[in-house]
Structures are given as structure tokens and as C-alpha cells.
Amino acid sequence: MPKIRIKLRGFDHKSLDASAAKIVETVRRTGAQVAGPVPLPTRVRRFTVLRGPFKHKDSREHFELRTHNRLVDISDPNRKTIESLQSLDLPTGVEIEMKILGGGR
């Protein structure tokens, strides 16, 4: 039985949740089963930068970059499901990775 796994990645969790909700709504309209969106662990990258390179070496600035992840599984997709997912218009800043699992015998 084929299954589609969609991974969503982005820096803004609100636009990520909105696009995940849009995907779930579109898939449910086509009659396929949906599991998710499942929030995966957030990747936090922290950077420390010296404020002044010469005199104030102990004065530092901290920055962090958070990457939020969501996972959506679609069971029993049909042709209409795949076509509607390809024509879906999602907000900018959201990276989408789609995989088709279990297609062959």
C-alpha cells in the first residue's frame, strides 16, 4: 500500500502550521487518510559573536536560528490527491520534502 510522507521545514512556526493545515485540508477533501501534522524536534543553532574585536573582548552577542519541523503522512493517496498537492500554493519560507513510500512489491 503506497504512502506519502511530507516533511515541512521553516523558521517561522506560524506559517509552517498554516501550510500544514492547508495540506491536511486539501488531502482530506480528496478522500485520503491523513496522520499529522506531527511536530518534530526543533533544531536550534546558536552563534556567539564578539561585539568589539579589540578592547571589549568579554562583551559578546548571542544569536540563535530555530528550524521547526512538521511531519504529515498520507495513506491511500489517489491520483487526485497527488495532483492537488502539486498545485498547492504554500507561503514562502516553508521547505517541503515529499517521499512516496511502499510503492512496489
Coordinates of C-alpha atoms in Angstrom, one line a residue:
M1 CA 0.0 0.0 0.0
P2 CA 1.6 3.3 -1.1
K3 CA 2.0 6.1 1.4
I4 CA 3.2 9.7 1.0
R5 CA 5.4 11.3 3.7
I6 CA 5.7 15.1 3.7
K7 CA 8.3 16.9 5.8
L8 CA 7.9 20.6 6.3
R9 CA 10.7 22.8 7.5
G10 CA 10.8 26.5 8.3
F11 CA 12.0 29.3 10.6
D12 CA 8.5 30.7 11.3
H13 CA 6.3 28.2 13.2
K14 CA 3.1 30.1 12.4
S15 CA 3.5 29.9 8.6
L16 CA 4.6 26.3 9.0
D17 CA 1.5 25.4 10.9
A18 CA -0.7 27.2 8.4
S19 CA 0.8 25.4 5.5
A20 CA 0.5 22.0 7.3
A21 CA -3.2 22.8 8.0
K22 CA -3.7 23.6 4.3
I23 CA -2.1 20.3 3.2
V24 CA -4.3 18.3 5.6
E25 CA -7.4 20.1 4.5
T26 CA -6.6 19.5 0.8
V27 CA -5.8 15.8 1.3
R28 CA -9.0 15.2 3.3
R29 CA -11.1 16.8 0.5
T30 CA -9.7 14.2 -1.9
G31 CA -10.7 11.3 0.4
A32 CA -7.3 10.0 1.6
Q33 CA -6.4 9.3 5.2
V34 CA -4.1 11.8 7.0
A35 CA -1.9 11.3 10.0
G36 CA -0.4 14.5 11.4
P37 CA 0.9 17.2 11.4
V38 CA 3.4 15.7 13.9
P39 CA 5.8 18.3 15.4
L40 CA 9.3 17.0 15.3
P41 CA 12.1 18.4 17.5
T42 CA 13.2 22.0 16.7
R43 CA 16.8 22.4 15.7
V44 CA 18.5 25.3 17.5
R45 CA 21.7 26.7 16.1
R46 CA 23.4 29.2 18.4
F47 CA 26.1 31.7 17.4
T48 CA 28.3 33.8 19.7
V49 CA 29.9 36.9 18.2
L50 CA 32.4 39.4 19.8
R51 CA 30.9 42.9 19.9
G52 CA 34.2 44.7 19.8
P53 CA 37.2 42.8 18.4
F54 CA 39.8 44.9 20.2
K55 CA 39.1 46.4 23.5
H56 CA 36.0 44.7 24.9
K57 CA 36.8 41.0 24.3
D58 CA 34.4 39.9 27.1
S59 CA 31.4 41.6 25.6
R60 CA 29.6 39.2 23.3
E61 CA 26.3 38.9 21.5
H62 CA 24.3 35.7 21.1
F63 CA 22.1 34.8 18.2
E64 CA 20.1 31.7 17.5
L65 CA 18.4 30.2 14.5
R66 CA 15.4 27.9 15.1
T67 CA 14.3 25.4 12.5
H68 CA 10.9 24.0 13.1
N69 CA 9.8 20.7 11.6
R70 CA 6.5 19.0 10.9
L71 CA 5.6 15.6 9.5
V72 CA 2.4 14.6 7.6
D73 CA 1.7 11.0 6.5
I74 CA -0.9 10.3 3.8
S75 CA -2.3 6.8 3.5
D76 CA -4.2 5.6 0.4
P77 CA -3.4 8.5 -1.9
N78 CA -5.1 8.6 -5.3
R79 CA -4.3 10.5 -8.4
K80 CA -6.5 13.4 -7.4
T81 CA -4.6 13.7 -4.1
I82 CA -1.2 13.9 -5.8
E83 CA -2.4 16.4 -8.4
S84 CA -3.9 18.7 -5.7
L85 CA -0.7 18.5 -3.6
Q86 CA 1.4 19.5 -6.7
S87 CA -0.9 22.5 -7.4
L88 CA -1.0 23.7 -3.8
D89 CA 0.2 27.3 -3.2
L90 CA 2.1 27.5 0.1
P91 CA 3.7 30.5 1.8
T92 CA 7.3 31.4 1.2
G93 CA 9.9 30.3 3.8
V94 CA 8.5 26.8 4.1
E95 CA 10.6 24.0 2.6
I96 CA 8.7 20.8 1.6
E97 CA 10.1 17.4 1.1
M98 CA 7.8 14.7 -0.3
K99 CA 8.5 10.9 -0.4
I100 CA 6.5 8.1 -1.7
L101 CA 6.9 5.0 0.5
G102 CA 6.0 1.4 -0.2
G103 CA 5.1 1.7 -3.8
G104 CA 6.5 -1.6 -5.2
R105 CA 6.0 -5.3 -4.2

